Amino acid sequence: MPPRKTQLKLNIDAAWISVNLPAGFSLILRNDARGFEQGRAGSFTTATPEEAEALGMLQGAKWALEKEWSNFSVKGDCKNLVDYLNGKPTQMEWRNQAIIDEVKCEFNKCTNFLVFFYIPRLANQAADTLTKEAKTFGKFVTWVKYPPTCILQNLEVDKSNAKDKQHHSASENSINEDVRVPNSPS
């Protein structure tokens, strides 16, 4: 679902393969029309996949505070972290709790920060695609208004899914949702 009118959403993702290879993170800020506003991605080293997700969240929190965003929510596909951020019990590693506590503190400094949402990876495809690319970046890269070409198709699929969902919601007879996946035959 797109954010409500005049709201923004920040999708955050991280990718990790091994302690010997760089992890990647991506941050994608979108408006209520599911349009791309800004993005940032880069690589760093981490010991675990959960630590990569936690550090990706921290990058998002610091960026949001730096840019002085307001009236936005955060969406991520690491359920442990999102549950912890929302005060739910988790099995998160203790050393990542300190990182996530800092994340919560940073986001709380933002004006009218709304909420943390968990979304499955399938619903976070643009961030997932950009994250995989980011593992090869030598520095953090930022985009404003014009997204990197590697996620253009994902963004269009997201817009199409949002339109379809709005159309289906308007129809009382509709119960099933159709989610398109990039590069699929449907």
C-alpha positions as protocol buffer text, in pm:
chain_id: "A"
residue {
  index: 1
  type: MET
  ca { x: 0 y: 0 z: 0 }
}
residue {
  index: 2
  type: PRO
  ca { x: 125 y: 349 z: -75 }
}
residue {
  index: 3
  type: PRO
  ca { x: 149 y: 596 z: 212 }
}
residue {
  index: 4
  type: ARG
  ca { x: -152 y: 815 z: 287 }
}
residue {
  index: 5
  type: LYS
  ca { x: -192 y: 1152 z: 116 }
}
residue {
  index: 6
  type: THR
  ca { x: 103 y: 1386 z: 192 }
}
residue {
  index: 7
  type: GLN
  ca { x: 296 y: 1110 z: 370 }
}
residue {
  index: 8
  type: LEU
  ca { x: 625 y: 951 z: 270 }
}
residue {
  index: 9
  type: LYS
  ca { x: 762 y: 604 z: 323 }
}
residue {
  index: 10
  type: LEU
  ca { x: 1120 y: 492 z: 355 }
}
residue {
  index: 11
  type: ASN
  ca { x: 1192 y: 137 z: 242 }
}
residue {
  index: 12
  type: ILE
  ca { x: 1507 y: -7 z: 396 }
}
residue {
  index: 13
  type: ASP
  ca { x: 1688 y: -327 z: 307 }
}
residue {
  index: 14
  type: ALA
  ca { x: 2026 y: -495 z: 353 }
}
residue {
  index: 15
  type: ALA
  ca { x: 2195 y: -795 z: 192 }
}
residue {
  index: 16
  type: TRP
  ca { x: 2468 y: -1012 z: 342 }
}
residue {
  index: 17
  type: ILE
  ca { x: 2654 y: -1311 z: 200 }
}
residue {
  index: 18
  type: SER
  ca { x: 2947 y: -1373 z: 434 }
}
residue {
  index: 19
  type: VAL
  ca { x: 3177 y: -1203 z: 681 }
}
residue {
  index: 20
  type: ASN
  ca { x: 3445 y: -1201 z: 407 }
}
residue {
  index: 21
  type: LEU
  ca { x: 3237 y: -1007 z: 153 }
}
residue {
  index: 22
  type: PRO
  ca { x: 3080 y: -659 z: 170 }
}
residue {
  index: 23
  type: ALA
  ca { x: 2718 y: -630 z: 275 }
}
residue {
  index: 24
  type: GLY
  ca { x: 2492 y: -380 z: 100 }
}
residue {
  index: 25
  type: PHE
  ca { x: 2212 y: -154 z: 212 }
}
residue {
  index: 26
  type: SER
  ca { x: 1956 y: 57 z: 32 }
}
residue {
  index: 27
  type: LEU
  ca { x: 1716 y: 332 z: 133 }
}
residue {
  index: 28
  type: ILE
  ca { x: 1433 y: 438 z: -96 }
}
residue {
  index: 29
  type: LEU
  ca { x: 1206 y: 729 z: -8 }
}
residue {
  index: 30
  type: ARG
  ca { x: 873 y: 733 z: -192 }
}
residue {
  index: 31
  type: ASN
  ca { x: 575 y: 966 z: -192 }
}
residue {
  index: 32
  type: ASP
  ca { x: 202 y: 896 z: -164 }
}
residue {
  index: 33
  type: ALA
  ca { x: 180 y: 834 z: -540 }
}
residue {
  index: 34
  type: ARG
  ca { x: 455 y: 569 z: -503 }
}
residue {
  index: 35
  type: GLY
  ca { x: 689 y: 805 z: -687 }
}
residue {
  index: 36
  type: PHE
  ca { x: 1061 y: 797 z: -620 }
}
residue {
  index: 37
  type: GLU
  ca { x: 1179 y: 1094 z: -412 }
}
residue {
  index: 38
  type: GLN
  ca { x: 1531 y: 997 z: -303 }
}
residue {
  index: 39
  type: GLY
  ca { x: 1752 y: 695 z: -260 }
}
residue {
  index: 40
  type: ARG
  ca { x: 2080 y: 605 z: -99 }
}
residue {
  index: 41
  type: ALA
  ca { x: 2282 y: 285 z: -110 }
}
residue {
  index: 42
  type: GLY
  ca { x: 2625 y: 161 z: -18 }
}
residue {
  index: 43
  type: SER
  ca { x: 2832 y: -121 z: 121 }
}
residue {
  index: 44
  type: PHE
  ca { x: 2987 y: -198 z: 458 }
}
residue {
  index: 45
  type: THR
  ca { x: 3125 y: -497 z: 644 }
}
residue {
  index: 46
  type: THR
  ca { x: 2924 y: -688 z: 903 }
}
residue {
  index: 47
  type: ALA
  ca { x: 2943 y: -1018 z: 1088 }
}
residue {
  index: 48
  type: THR
  ca { x: 2584 y: -1142 z: 1038 }
}
residue {
  index: 49
  type: PRO
  ca { x: 2278 y: -1083 z: 820 }
}
residue {
  index: 50
  type: GLU
  ca { x: 2089 y: -938 z: 1116 }
}
residue {
  index: 51
  type: GLU
  ca { x: 2372 y: -693 z: 1188 }
}
residue {
  index: 52
  type: ALA
  ca { x: 2361 y: -584 z: 822 }
}
residue {
  index: 53
  type: GLU
  ca { x: 1986 y: -518 z: 852 }
}
residue {
  index: 54
  type: ALA
  ca { x: 2040 y: -329 z: 1180 }
}
residue {
  index: 55
  type: LEU
  ca { x: 2315 y: -112 z: 1030 }
}
residue {
  index: 56
  type: GLY
  ca { x: 2099 y: -51 z: 723 }
}
residue {
  index: 57
  type: MET
  ca { x: 1821 y: 72 z: 955 }
}
residue {
  index: 58
  type: LEU
  ca { x: 2074 y: 295 z: 1130 }
}
residue {
  index: 59
  type: GLN
  ca { x: 2181 y: 443 z: 795 }
}
residue {
  index: 60
  type: GLY
  ca { x: 1814 y: 515 z: 724 }
}
residue {
  index: 61
  type: ALA
  ca { x: 1761 y: 681 z: 1062 }
}
residue {
  index: 62
  type: LYS
  ca { x: 2067 y: 902 z: 1029 }
}
residue {
  index: 63
  type: TRP
  ca { x: 1974 y: 1001 z: 674 }
}
residue {
  index: 64
  type: ALA
  ca { x: 1615 y: 1086 z: 771 }
}
residue {
  index: 65
  type: LEU
  ca { x: 1740 y: 1305 z: 1055 }
}
residue {
  index: 66
  type: GLU
  ca { x: 2003 y: 1470 z: 833 }
}
residue {
  index: 67
  type: LYS
  ca { x: 1740 y: 1551 z: 567 }
}
residue {
  index: 68
  type: GLU
  ca { x: 1488 y: 1661 z: 832 }
}
residue {
  index: 69
  type: TRP
  ca { x: 1208 y: 1448 z: 689 }
}
residue {
  index: 70
  type: SER
  ca { x: 869 y: 1457 z: 853 }
}
residue {
  index: 71
  type: ASN
  ca { x: 541 y: 1272 z: 823 }
}
residue {
  index: 72
  type: PHE
  ca { x: 691 y: 941 z: 711 }
}
residue {
  index: 73
  type: SER
  ca { x: 693 y: 573 z: 798 }
}
residue {
  index: 74
  type: VAL
  ca { x: 965 y: 309 z: 765 }
}
residue {
  index: 75
  type: LYS
  ca { x: 919 y: -27 z: 600 }
}
residue {
  index: 76
  type: GLY
  ca { x: 1165 y: -314 z: 624 }
}
residue {
  index: 77
  type: ASP
  ca { x: 1171 y: -687 z: 559 }
}
residue {
  index: 78
  type: CYS
  ca { x: 1362 y: -805 z: 869 }
}
residue {
  index: 79
  type: LYS
  ca { x: 1080 y: -911 z: 1101 }
}
residue {
  index: 80
  type: ASN
  ca { x: 1300 y: -943 z: 1412 }
}
residue {
  index: 81
  type: LEU
  ca { x: 1416 y: -582 z: 1385 }
}
residue {
  index: 82
  type: VAL
  ca { x: 1075 y: -436 z: 1304 }
}
residue {
  index: 83
  type: ASP
  ca { x: 916 y: -631 z: 1589 }
}
residue {
  index: 84
  type: TYR
  ca { x: 1181 y: -502 z: 1830 }
}
residue {
  index: 85
  type: LEU
  ca { x: 1133 y: -145 z: 1704 }
}
residue {
  index: 86
  type: ASN
  ca { x: 760 y: -183 z: 1771 }
}
residue {
  index: 87
  type: GLY
  ca { x: 817 y: -313 z: 2125 }
}
residue {
  index: 88
  type: LYS
  ca { x: 732 y: -676 z: 2051 }
}
residue {
  index: 89
  type: PRO
  ca { x: 935 y: -968 z: 2189 }
}
residue {
  index: 90
  type: THR
  ca { x: 1202 y: -1100 z: 1949 }
}
residue {
  index: 91
  type: GLN
  ca { x: 1496 y: -1333 z: 1940 }
}
residue {
  index: 92
  type: MET
  ca { x: 1729 y: -1060 z: 1812 }
}
residue {
  index: 93
  type: GLU
  ca { x: 2098 y: -1091 z: 1899 }
}
residue {
  index: 94
  type: TRP
  ca { x: 2181 y: -879 z: 2203 }
}
residue {
  index: 95
  type: ARG
  ca { x: 2460 y: -687 z: 2029 }
}
residue {
  index: 96
  type: ASN
  ca { x: 2217 y: -572 z: 1759 }
}
residue {
  index: 97
  type: GLN
  ca { x: 1973 y: -444 z: 2022 }
}
residue {
  index: 98
  type: ALA
  ca { x: 2210 y: -153 z: 2095 }
}
residue {
  index: 99
  type: ILE
  ca { x: 2213 y: -61 z: 1724 }
}
residue {
  index: 100
  type: ILE
  ca { x: 1835 y: -81 z: 1702 }
}
residue {
  index: 101
  type: ASP
  ca { x: 1794 y: 122 z: 2022 }
}
residue {
  index: 102
  type: GLU
  ca { x: 1999 y: 395 z: 1851 }
}
residue {
  index: 103
  type: VAL
  ca { x: 1779 y: 359 z: 1540 }
}
residue {
  index: 104
  type: LYS
  ca { x: 1466 y: 414 z: 1748 }
}
residue {
  index: 105
  type: CYS
  ca { x: 1623 y: 716 z: 1919 }
}
residue {
  index: 106
  type: GLU
  ca { x: 1725 y: 875 z: 1585 }
}
residue {
  index: 107
  type: PHE
  ca { x: 1384 y: 823 z: 1424 }
}
residue {
  index: 108
  type: ASN
  ca { x: 1212 y: 965 z: 1732 }
}
residue {
  index: 109
  type: LYS
  ca { x: 1407 y: 1289 z: 1679 }
}
residue {
  index: 110
  type: CYS
  ca { x: 1237 y: 1331 z: 1339 }
}
residue {
  index: 111
  type: THR
  ca { x: 929 y: 1550 z: 1321 }
}
residue {
  index: 112
  type: ASN
  ca { x: 612 y: 1343 z: 1302 }
}
residue {
  index: 113
  type: PHE
  ca { x: 777 y: 1006 z: 1246 }
}
residue {
  index: 114
  type: LEU
  ca { x: 481 y: 770 z: 1203 }
}
residue {
  index: 115
  type: VAL
  ca { x: 552 y: 399 z: 1244 }
}
residue {
  index: 116
  type: PHE
  ca { x: 767 y: 98 z: 1156 }
}
residue {
  index: 117
  type: PHE
  ca { x: 610 y: -162 z: 925 }
}
residue {
  index: 118
  type: TYR
  ca { x: 723 y: -514 z: 846 }
}
residue {
  index: 119
  type: ILE
  ca { x: 678 y: -606 z: 479 }
}
residue {
  index: 120
  type: PRO
  ca { x: 779 y: -932 z: 311 }
}
residue {
  index: 121
  type: ARG
  ca { x: 1074 y: -921 z: 73 }
}
residue {
  index: 122
  type: LEU
  ca { x: 838 y: -968 z: -223 }
}
residue {
  index: 123
  type: ALA
  ca { x: 681 y: -632 z: -138 }
}
residue {
  index: 124
  type: ASN
  ca { x: 1024 y: -470 z: -102 }
}
residue {
  index: 125
  type: GLN
  ca { x: 1165 y: -559 z: -445 }
}
residue {
  index: 126
  type: ALA
  ca { x: 1304 y: -218 z: -542 }
}
residue {
  index: 127
  type: ALA
  ca { x: 1504 y: -193 z: -218 }
}
residue {
  index: 128
  type: ASP
  ca { x: 1611 y: -558 z: -248 }
}
residue {
  index: 129
  type: THR
  ca { x: 1736 y: -509 z: -605 }
}
residue {
  index: 130
  type: LEU
  ca { x: 1924 y: -190 z: -517 }
}
residue {
  index: 131
  type: THR
  ca { x: 2076 y: -355 z: -210 }
}
residue {
  index: 132
  type: LYS
  ca { x: 2224 y: -635 z: -417 }
}
residue {
  index: 133
  type: GLU
  ca { x: 2381 y: -378 z: -649 }
}
residue {
  index: 134
  type: ALA
  ca { x: 2508 y: -174 z: -353 }
}
residue {
  index: 135
  type: LYS
  ca { x: 2733 y: -456 z: -232 }
}
residue {
  index: 136
  type: THR
  ca { x: 2970 y: -360 z: -515 }
}
residue {
  index: 137
  type: PHE
  ca { x: 2973 y: 16 z: -443 }
}
residue {
  index: 138
  type: GLY
  ca { x: 3297 y: 161 z: -313 }
}
residue {
  index: 139
  type: LYS
  ca { x: 3114 y: 451 z: -145 }
}
residue {
  index: 140
  type: PHE
  ca { x: 2763 y: 559 z: -49 }
}
residue {
  index: 141
  type: VAL
  ca { x: 2565 y: 683 z: -350 }
}
residue {
  index: 142
  type: THR
  ca { x: 2261 y: 914 z: -334 }
}
residue {
  index: 143
  type: TRP
  ca { x: 1991 y: 980 z: -595 }
}
residue {
  index: 144
  type: VAL
  ca { x: 1738 y: 1265 z: -590 }
}
residue {
  index: 145
  type: LYS
  ca { x: 1420 y: 1249 z: -802 }
}
residue {
  index: 146
  type: TYR
  ca { x: 1577 y: 1015 z: -1059 }
}
residue {
  index: 147
  type: PRO
  ca { x: 1622 y: 654 z: -944 }
}
residue {
  index: 148
  type: PRO
  ca { x: 1906 y: 428 z: -1053 }
}
residue {
  index: 149
  type: THR
  ca { x: 1821 y: 232 z: -1367 }
}
residue {
  index: 150
  type: CYS
  ca { x: 1854 y: -104 z: -1188 }
}
residue {
  index: 151
  type: ILE
  ca { x: 1525 y: -41 z: -1000 }
}
residue {
  index: 152
  type: LEU
  ca { x: 1312 y: 130 z: -1266 }
}
residue {
  index: 153
  type: GLN
  ca { x: 1121 y: -189 z: -1350 }
}
residue {
  index: 154
  type: ASN
  ca { x: 1062 y: -264 z: -979 }
}
residue {
  index: 155
  type: LEU
  ca { x: 922 y: 84 z: -923 }
}
residue {
  index: 156
  type: GLU
  ca { x: 682 y: 49 z: -1216 }
}
residue {
  index: 157
  type: VAL
  ca { x: 563 y: -290 z: -1090 }
}
residue {
  index: 158
  type: ASP
  ca { x: 502 y: -136 z: -745 }
}
residue {
  index: 159
  type: LYS
  ca { x: 297 y: 146 z: -899 }
}
residue {
  index: 160
  type: SER
  ca { x: 96 y: -106 z: -1101 }
}
residue {
  index: 161
  type: ASN
  ca { x: 33 y: -322 z: -793 }
}
residue {
  index: 162
  type: ALA
  ca { x: -84 y: -15 z: -598 }
}
residue {
  index: 163
  type: LYS
  ca { x: -327 y: 81 z: -876 }
}
residue {
  index: 164
  type: ASP
  ca { x: -455 y: -276 z: -899 }
}
residue {
  index: 165
  type: LYS
  ca { x: -499 y: -293 z: -522 }
}
residue {
  index: 166
  type: GLN
  ca { x: -690 y: 36 z: -519 }
}
residue {
  index: 167
  type: HIS
  ca { x: -906 y: -91 z: -805 }
}
residue {
  index: 168
  type: HIS
  ca { x: -967 y: -423 z: -626 }
}
residue {
  index: 169
  type: SER
  ca { x: -1048 y: -243 z: -300 }
}
residue {
  index: 170
  type: ALA
  ca { x: -1310 y: -38 z: -481 }
}
residue {
  index: 171
  type: SER
  ca { x: -1477 y: -352 z: -606 }
}
residue {
  index: 172
  type: GLU
  ca { x: -1675 y: -533 z: -335 }
}
residue {
  index: 173
  type: ASN
  ca { x: -1658 y: -859 z: -527 }
}
residue {
  index: 174
  type: SER
  ca { x: -1280 y: -877 z: -523 }
}
residue {
  index: 175
  type: ILE
  ca { x: -1105 y: -1089 z: -262 }
}
residue {
  index: 176
  type: ASN
  ca { x: -777 y: -1194 z: -423 }
}
residue {
  index: 177
  type: GLU
  ca { x: -474 y: -972 z: -470 }
}
residue {
  index: 178
  type: ASP
  ca { x: -251 y: -1003 z: -775 }
}
residue {
  index: 179
  type: VAL
  ca { x: 113 y: -927 z: -700 }
}
residue {
  index: 180
  type: ARG
  ca { x: 339 y: -892 z: -1002 }
}
residue {
  index: 181
  type: VAL
  ca { x: 699 y: -992 z: -973 }
}
residue {
  index: 182
  type: PRO
  ca { x: 961 y: -833 z: -1201 }
}
residue {
  index: 183
  type: ASN
  ca { x: 1086 y: -1064 z: -1475 }
}
residue {
  index: 184
  type: SER
  ca { x: 793 y: -1304 z: -1430 }
}
residue {
  index: 185
  type: PRO
  ca { x: 578 y: -1415 z: -1722 }
}
residue {
  index: 186
  type: SER
  ca { x: 258 y: -1269 z: -1570 }
}
